[in-house]
């Protein structure tokens, strides 16, 4: 970190640890089984590693973890059938699908099959609508992590001006929706936005989620802004080895911002913790989401 930095660092690791403690306490208090069912198709190394870590993380907070493994050549019909079976089982409370899926298995089509009330990654498009209507909080974990970290800065979101840099379905748009739900005034920007700095310079909150290394610099920021860096980019360092940087130029931004998340150690660890929180939400507050009860028939 630069020695002239003035921003305070929003520590994602510490925040994630706090969320894990809260989740463990809720699971213990619930005195009910809380369970996550994950589907892993094929042998992708990073997905297998993620599943192994996830089993450990769940165990540490008292969540039962059931991994359903399907072979690489399972095909879309078998993956879909497994999702449908889990949707229908009352013992299954929370479902997630490990990525990447093998070639020939359509990710979005499979995600849209997950029952919205069990969709703890918030990947069924129905859930963004449910969030807009205040019926659920099951949104993609990165978006929830960003909001949690903004809250930790202490900024009052109602009435605040916020800019989201990047508008993908799974990251940028859900973040913008969450900020709108908090009654911030939200500008959503994308790769075609002209003079992006004219928006970011006026914003009290900037969330960078474009996948462009060090896109947001200090001179694009309003002094004192809260800056959340969602980006994870692997770039060569001075010695040629790859290192991870965000979408924010930390050195210049931390001299102007009031609060800033680092990369690594910011949104990343909090995202993992938000999945655990979503599992508890889904397990302990089962509600009907997409098919509201029909209105009562009028009295004869
Ligand atoms: P994406 O490529 O799907 O979408 C990028 C979005 O940014 C698009 O809307 C695009 O129009 C916009 N964009 C690109 N260049 C821009 C520019 N110069 N100005 C403004 N907008 C621009 O990427 P994604 O899946 O949304 O991921 C974004 C970043 O977040 C990536 O670095 C990714 O690795 C990271 N990510 C982090 C986590 C986490 O847990 N921390 C999770 C998911 C993704």
Short mmCIF file of C-alpha atoms and ligand atoms in Angstrom, two decimals:
data_model
loop_
_atom_site.label_atom_id
_atom_site.label_comp_id
_atom_site.label_asym_id
_atom_site.label_seq_id
_atom_site.Cartn_x
_atom_site.Cartn_y
_atom_site.Cartn_z
CA UNK A 1 0.00 0.00 0.00
CA UNK A 2 1.22 3.54 -0.75
CA UNK A 3 2.51 5.45 2.28
CA UNK A 4 0.36 8.46 1.35
CA UNK A 5 -2.86 6.44 1.36
CA UNK A 6 -5.67 8.14 3.23
CA UNK A 7 -8.46 5.68 2.62
CA UNK A 8 -9.35 3.22 5.32
CA UNK A 9 -9.21 -0.35 4.14
CA UNK A 10 -12.40 -2.40 4.26
CA UNK A 11 -11.02 -5.75 5.36
CA UNK A 12 -12.92 -8.46 3.47
CA UNK A 13 -11.20 -11.31 5.31
CA UNK A 14 -12.18 -9.99 8.73
CA UNK A 15 -15.72 -9.25 7.53
CA UNK A 16 -16.00 -12.77 6.10
CA UNK A 17 -14.84 -14.25 9.40
CA UNK A 18 -17.54 -12.28 11.21
CA UNK A 19 -20.22 -13.54 8.78
CA UNK A 20 -19.00 -17.13 9.25
CA UNK A 21 -19.33 -16.73 13.03
CA UNK A 22 -22.88 -15.36 12.61
CA UNK A 23 -23.80 -18.23 10.28
CA UNK A 24 -22.41 -20.81 12.74
CA UNK A 25 -24.40 -19.20 15.56
CA UNK A 26 -27.64 -19.25 13.51
CA UNK A 27 -27.12 -22.90 12.55
CA UNK A 28 -26.45 -23.85 16.18
CA UNK A 29 -29.51 -21.92 17.41
CA UNK A 30 -31.78 -23.35 14.73
CA UNK A 31 -31.38 -26.86 16.13
CA UNK A 32 -32.28 -28.09 12.66
CA UNK A 33 -30.22 -29.62 9.92
CA UNK A 34 -28.90 -27.03 7.49
CA UNK A 35 -27.71 -28.60 4.27
CA UNK A 36 -26.12 -27.56 0.97
CA UNK A 37 -26.36 -29.87 -2.06
CA UNK A 38 -23.76 -29.16 -4.73
CA UNK A 39 -23.58 -30.69 -8.20
CA UNK A 40 -20.18 -31.21 -9.81
CA UNK A 41 -20.06 -32.49 -13.38
CA UNK A 42 -16.73 -33.83 -14.65
CA UNK A 43 -13.22 -33.47 -13.29
CA UNK A 44 -12.30 -29.80 -13.77
CA UNK A 45 -9.39 -29.30 -11.33
CA UNK A 46 -10.40 -25.90 -10.00
CA UNK A 47 -14.01 -27.02 -9.53
CA UNK A 48 -12.89 -30.15 -7.64
CA UNK A 49 -10.62 -28.02 -5.45
CA UNK A 50 -13.43 -25.53 -4.83
CA UNK A 51 -15.77 -28.36 -3.82
CA UNK A 52 -13.17 -29.78 -1.43
CA UNK A 53 -12.68 -26.38 0.20
CA UNK A 54 -16.41 -25.82 0.31
CA UNK A 55 -16.98 -29.08 2.18
CA UNK A 56 -14.48 -27.91 4.81
CA UNK A 57 -15.95 -24.39 5.02
CA UNK A 58 -19.47 -25.79 5.46
CA UNK A 59 -18.35 -28.28 8.12
CA UNK A 60 -16.71 -25.46 10.08
CA UNK A 61 -20.05 -23.63 10.46
CA UNK A 62 -22.21 -26.73 10.98
CA UNK A 63 -23.67 -26.94 7.46
CA UNK A 64 -24.03 -30.44 6.04
CA UNK A 65 -22.49 -30.65 2.55
CA UNK A 66 -23.67 -33.22 0.02
CA UNK A 67 -21.72 -33.39 -3.21
CA UNK A 68 -23.41 -34.99 -6.22
CA UNK A 69 -20.80 -35.99 -8.77
CA UNK A 70 -21.71 -36.74 -12.35
CA UNK A 71 -19.29 -37.96 -15.04
CA UNK A 72 -17.86 -35.61 -17.67
CA UNK A 73 -20.02 -37.28 -20.34
CA UNK A 74 -23.24 -37.11 -18.30
CA UNK A 75 -24.91 -34.85 -20.88
CA UNK A 76 -27.46 -32.11 -20.37
CA UNK A 77 -30.47 -34.38 -19.81
CA UNK A 78 -28.81 -36.15 -16.88
CA UNK A 79 -27.66 -32.90 -15.27
CA UNK A 80 -31.16 -31.47 -15.68
CA UNK A 81 -32.70 -34.63 -14.22
CA UNK A 82 -30.46 -34.41 -11.14
CA UNK A 83 -31.44 -30.77 -10.58
CA UNK A 84 -35.14 -31.69 -10.89
CA UNK A 85 -34.75 -34.53 -8.36
CA UNK A 86 -33.06 -32.19 -5.86
CA UNK A 87 -35.73 -29.53 -6.48
CA UNK A 88 -38.38 -32.04 -5.50
CA UNK A 89 -36.73 -33.49 -2.38
CA UNK A 90 -37.95 -31.83 0.79
CA UNK A 91 -34.68 -32.66 2.61
CA UNK A 92 -32.80 -30.56 0.05
CA UNK A 93 -32.80 -26.93 1.12
CA UNK A 94 -30.04 -25.30 -0.92
CA UNK A 95 -28.63 -26.17 -4.34
CA UNK A 96 -25.56 -24.95 -6.19
CA UNK A 97 -24.01 -25.98 -9.47
CA UNK A 98 -20.22 -26.04 -9.78
CA UNK A 99 -18.78 -24.43 -12.93
CA UNK A 100 -17.50 -24.92 -15.51
CA UNK A 101 -19.92 -27.46 -16.94
CA UNK A 102 -18.62 -29.73 -19.70
CA UNK A 103 -19.08 -28.74 -23.32
CA UNK A 104 -22.60 -29.42 -24.53
CA UNK A 105 -24.21 -28.62 -21.17
CA UNK A 106 -25.71 -25.13 -21.28
CA UNK A 107 -24.87 -23.27 -18.07
CA UNK A 108 -27.68 -20.71 -18.14
CA UNK A 109 -30.27 -23.34 -19.03
CA UNK A 110 -29.17 -25.53 -16.10
CA UNK A 111 -29.06 -22.59 -13.67
CA UNK A 112 -32.59 -21.58 -14.64
CA UNK A 113 -33.82 -25.05 -13.63
CA UNK A 114 -32.80 -24.65 -9.99
CA UNK A 115 -35.87 -24.01 -7.83
CA UNK A 116 -35.72 -20.27 -6.95
CA UNK A 117 -36.17 -20.88 -3.21
CA UNK A 118 -33.19 -23.31 -3.19
CA UNK A 119 -31.01 -21.24 -5.56
CA UNK A 120 -28.33 -20.08 -3.11
CA UNK A 121 -26.08 -18.65 -5.82
CA UNK A 122 -28.90 -16.48 -7.12
CA UNK A 123 -28.34 -17.69 -10.66
CA UNK A 124 -31.93 -18.46 -11.62
CA UNK A 125 -33.08 -15.31 -13.47
CA UNK A 126 -36.34 -15.47 -11.48
CA UNK A 127 -34.43 -14.46 -8.37
CA UNK A 128 -33.38 -11.04 -9.65
CA UNK A 129 -37.10 -10.36 -10.13
CA UNK A 130 -37.85 -11.74 -6.66
CA UNK A 131 -35.23 -9.39 -5.22
CA UNK A 132 -36.74 -6.38 -7.03
CA UNK A 133 -40.10 -7.29 -5.46
CA UNK A 134 -38.54 -7.82 -2.00
CA UNK A 135 -39.53 -11.52 -1.89
CA UNK A 136 -36.03 -12.92 -1.41
CA UNK A 137 -32.42 -11.98 -0.82
CA UNK A 138 -31.01 -14.86 -2.85
CA UNK A 139 -28.86 -12.89 -5.25
CA UNK A 140 -25.42 -13.72 -6.68
CA UNK A 141 -23.01 -13.83 -3.75
CA UNK A 142 -20.59 -11.29 -5.26
CA UNK A 143 -23.34 -8.67 -5.33
CA UNK A 144 -24.33 -9.40 -1.72
CA UNK A 145 -20.66 -9.27 -0.71
CA UNK A 146 -20.26 -5.85 -2.35
CA UNK A 147 -23.29 -4.47 -0.52
CA UNK A 148 -22.10 -5.86 2.83
CA UNK A 149 -18.70 -4.26 2.38
CA UNK A 150 -20.27 -0.92 1.42
CA UNK A 151 -22.33 -1.12 4.63
CA UNK A 152 -19.17 -1.64 6.63
CA UNK A 153 -17.89 1.75 5.46
CA UNK A 154 -20.80 3.33 7.34
CA UNK A 155 -22.05 5.30 4.31
CA UNK A 156 -25.80 5.97 4.31
CA UNK A 157 -26.97 4.48 1.02
CA UNK A 158 -30.42 6.07 0.92
CA UNK A 159 -30.06 9.10 -1.33
CA UNK A 160 -26.36 8.44 -2.00
CA UNK A 161 -25.07 8.57 -5.56
CA UNK A 162 -23.57 5.27 -6.71
CA UNK A 163 -21.89 4.17 -9.93
CA UNK A 164 -21.48 0.54 -10.90
CA UNK A 165 -18.74 0.06 -13.49
CA UNK A 166 -19.71 -3.07 -15.44
CA UNK A 167 -23.16 -4.49 -16.08
CA UNK A 168 -22.94 -8.26 -16.47
CA UNK A 169 -25.97 -10.34 -15.53
CA UNK A 170 -24.16 -12.12 -12.73
CA UNK A 171 -22.16 -9.25 -11.19
CA UNK A 172 -22.82 -5.65 -12.31
CA UNK A 173 -26.60 -5.71 -12.77
CA UNK A 174 -27.40 -7.47 -9.47
CA UNK A 175 -25.18 -4.96 -7.64
CA UNK A 176 -27.08 -2.09 -9.27
CA UNK A 177 -30.41 -3.70 -8.27
CA UNK A 178 -29.29 -4.09 -4.66
CA UNK A 179 -28.17 -0.47 -4.52
CA UNK A 180 -31.52 0.61 -5.98
CA UNK A 181 -33.28 -1.46 -3.32
CA UNK A 182 -31.32 0.55 -0.74
CA UNK A 183 -32.71 3.71 -2.39
CA UNK A 184 -29.37 4.95 -3.65
CA UNK A 185 -29.33 6.89 -6.93
CA UNK A 186 -27.65 4.42 -9.24
CA UNK A 187 -25.81 4.82 -12.54
CA UNK A 188 -25.04 1.56 -14.31
CA UNK A 189 -22.17 1.83 -16.79
CA UNK A 190 -20.76 -0.56 -19.37
CA UNK A 191 -18.03 -0.74 -22.00
CA UNK A 192 -19.97 1.70 -24.23
CA UNK A 193 -20.43 4.39 -21.59
CA UNK A 194 -18.89 7.67 -22.74
CA UNK A 195 -16.84 9.78 -20.31
CA UNK A 196 -17.28 7.37 -17.46
CA UNK A 197 -15.25 9.65 -15.18
CA UNK A 198 -17.99 12.30 -15.41
CA UNK A 199 -20.19 9.82 -13.48
CA UNK A 200 -17.62 8.33 -11.12
CA UNK A 201 -16.30 11.76 -10.05
CA UNK A 202 -19.70 12.63 -8.63
CA UNK A 203 -20.34 9.30 -6.92
CA UNK A 204 -20.22 8.66 -3.20
CA UNK A 205 -20.00 4.93 -3.92
CA UNK A 206 -18.15 3.31 -6.84
CA UNK A 207 -18.28 -0.43 -7.45
CA UNK A 208 -15.81 -1.62 -10.09
CA UNK A 209 -16.80 -4.87 -11.82
CA UNK A 210 -15.59 -4.62 -15.41
CA UNK A 211 -12.80 -7.19 -15.56
CA UNK A 212 -10.34 -4.50 -16.73
CA UNK A 213 -7.17 -4.27 -14.63
CA UNK A 214 -6.78 -0.92 -12.78
CA UNK A 215 -9.53 0.75 -14.82
CA UNK A 216 -10.70 3.06 -12.02
CA UNK A 217 -7.97 5.50 -10.98
CA UNK A 218 -7.78 8.08 -8.22
CA UNK A 219 -8.45 10.97 -10.57
CA UNK A 220 -11.80 9.42 -11.51
CA UNK A 221 -12.99 9.52 -7.89
CA UNK A 222 -14.70 12.00 -5.63
CA UNK A 223 -12.64 12.61 -2.49
CA UNK A 224 -13.91 10.43 0.35
CA UNK A 225 -15.79 7.97 -1.91
CA UNK A 226 -16.41 4.37 -0.92
CA UNK A 227 -14.70 2.17 -3.52
CA UNK A 228 -15.49 -1.52 -3.87
CA UNK A 229 -13.22 -3.49 -6.18
CA UNK A 230 -14.85 -6.66 -7.49
CA UNK A 231 -12.29 -7.31 -10.23
CA UNK A 232 -10.00 -10.31 -10.21
CA UNK A 233 -7.39 -10.03 -12.95
CA UNK A 234 -4.15 -11.94 -13.39
CA UNK A 235 -1.45 -9.66 -14.79
CA UNK A 236 2.34 -9.98 -15.06
CA UNK A 237 4.23 -8.15 -12.29
CA UNK A 238 7.60 -6.36 -12.70
CA UNK A 239 9.44 -9.70 -12.42
CA UNK A 240 7.19 -11.31 -15.04
CA UNK A 241 5.31 -13.57 -12.60
CA UNK A 242 1.54 -13.36 -12.60
CA UNK A 243 -0.21 -11.57 -9.77
CA UNK A 244 -3.81 -10.70 -8.96
CA UNK A 245 -4.99 -7.11 -9.30
CA UNK A 246 -8.45 -5.59 -9.22
CA UNK A 247 -10.34 -3.22 -11.50
CA UNK A 248 -9.21 -0.31 -9.32
CA UNK A 249 -5.74 1.22 -9.39
CA UNK A 250 -5.26 0.82 -5.66
CA UNK A 251 -2.29 3.17 -5.23
CA UNK A 252 -3.91 6.23 -6.80
CA UNK A 253 -7.46 5.43 -5.66
CA UNK A 254 -6.51 4.92 -2.01
CA UNK A 255 -5.11 8.49 -1.95
CA UNK A 256 -8.53 9.93 -2.86
CA UNK A 257 -11.12 7.45 -1.56
CA UNK A 258 -12.44 7.44 1.99
CA UNK A 259 -12.87 3.65 2.14
CA UNK A 260 -11.55 1.03 -0.24
CA UNK A 261 -11.45 -2.76 -0.57
CA UNK A 262 -8.13 -4.41 -1.42
CA UNK A 263 -7.59 -7.16 -4.01
CA UNK A 264 -7.00 -9.80 -2.85
CA UNK A 265 -8.63 -9.77 0.58
CA UNK A 266 -11.76 -7.73 -0.20
CA UNK A 267 -14.83 -8.89 -2.12
CA UNK A 268 -13.38 -12.39 -2.79
CA UNK A 269 -13.45 -13.84 0.75
CA UNK A 270 -16.73 -12.08 1.49
CA UNK A 271 -18.32 -13.73 -1.57
CA UNK A 272 -17.58 -17.18 -0.13
CA UNK A 273 -19.10 -16.15 3.21
CA UNK A 274 -22.25 -14.83 1.49
CA UNK A 275 -22.93 -18.26 0.00
CA UNK A 276 -23.01 -19.69 3.52
CA UNK A 277 -25.41 -16.95 4.57
CA UNK A 278 -27.64 -17.69 1.58
CA UNK A 279 -27.69 -21.38 2.55
CA UNK A 280 -28.92 -20.47 6.01
CA UNK A 281 -31.52 -18.08 4.53
CA UNK A 282 -32.80 -20.78 2.18
CA UNK A 283 -32.76 -23.51 4.83
CA UNK A 284 -34.38 -21.62 7.67
CA UNK A 285 -36.83 -19.39 5.81
CA UNK A 286 -38.41 -21.50 3.13
CA UNK A 287 -40.98 -19.41 1.30
CA UNK A 288 -42.88 -19.76 -1.92
CA UNK A 289 -41.27 -17.32 -4.28
CA UNK A 290 -42.57 -17.48 -7.79
CA UNK A 291 -46.08 -18.77 -7.41
CA UNK A 292 -47.91 -16.57 -4.92
CA UNK A 293 -51.15 -17.95 -3.47
CA UNK A 294 -54.09 -17.08 -5.73
CA UNK A 295 -56.38 -14.43 -4.27
CA UNK A 296 -59.21 -15.84 -2.15
CA UNK A 297 -62.38 -16.46 -4.10
CA UNK A 298 -65.03 -13.80 -3.44
CA UNK A 299 -67.74 -14.75 -0.95
CA UNK A 300 -70.78 -16.12 -2.76
P1 LIG B 1 -18.04 -9.72 -17.78
O1 LIG B 1 -16.91 -9.72 -18.76
O2 LIG B 1 -19.14 -10.70 -17.91
O3 LIG B 1 -18.73 -8.27 -17.80
C1 LIG B 1 -17.94 -7.12 -17.79
C2 LIG B 1 -18.85 -5.90 -17.79
O4 LIG B 1 -18.00 -4.76 -17.68
C3 LIG B 1 -19.68 -5.72 -19.05
O5 LIG B 1 -20.95 -5.20 -18.71
C4 LIG B 1 -18.89 -4.70 -19.85
O6 LIG B 1 -19.71 -3.90 -20.70
C5 LIG B 1 -18.29 -3.85 -18.74
N1 LIG B 1 -17.06 -3.17 -19.12
C6 LIG B 1 -15.99 -3.66 -19.77
N2 LIG B 1 -15.08 -2.70 -19.96
C7 LIG B 1 -15.58 -1.57 -19.41
C8 LIG B 1 -15.12 -0.25 -19.31
N3 LIG B 1 -13.93 0.12 -19.83
N4 LIG B 1 -15.90 0.65 -18.68
C9 LIG B 1 -17.10 0.29 -18.16
N5 LIG B 1 -17.59 -0.95 -18.23
C10 LIG B 1 -16.84 -1.87 -18.86
O7 LIG B 1 -17.34 -9.81 -16.35
P2 LIG B 1 -17.99 -10.24 -14.92
O8 LIG B 1 -18.24 -11.70 -14.90
O9 LIG B 1 -19.08 -9.29 -14.59
O10 LIG B 1 -16.76 -9.97 -13.96
C11 LIG B 1 -16.26 -8.66 -13.75
C12 LIG B 1 -15.03 -8.75 -12.87
O11 LIG B 1 -15.41 -9.27 -11.59
C13 LIG B 1 -13.95 -9.70 -13.38
O12 LIG B 1 -12.67 -9.17 -13.04
C14 LIG B 1 -14.19 -10.97 -12.60
O13 LIG B 1 -13.01 -11.77 -12.46
C15 LIG B 1 -14.62 -10.39 -11.27
N6 LIG B 1 -15.44 -11.30 -10.44
C16 LIG B 1 -15.14 -11.32 -9.12
C17 LIG B 1 -15.87 -12.10 -8.25
C18 LIG B 1 -15.55 -12.08 -6.78
O14 LIG B 1 -16.05 -12.89 -6.03
N7 LIG B 1 -14.72 -11.13 -6.32
C19 LIG B 1 -16.92 -12.88 -8.73
C20 LIG B 1 -17.23 -12.82 -10.10
C21 LIG B 1 -16.49 -12.01 -10.94
#
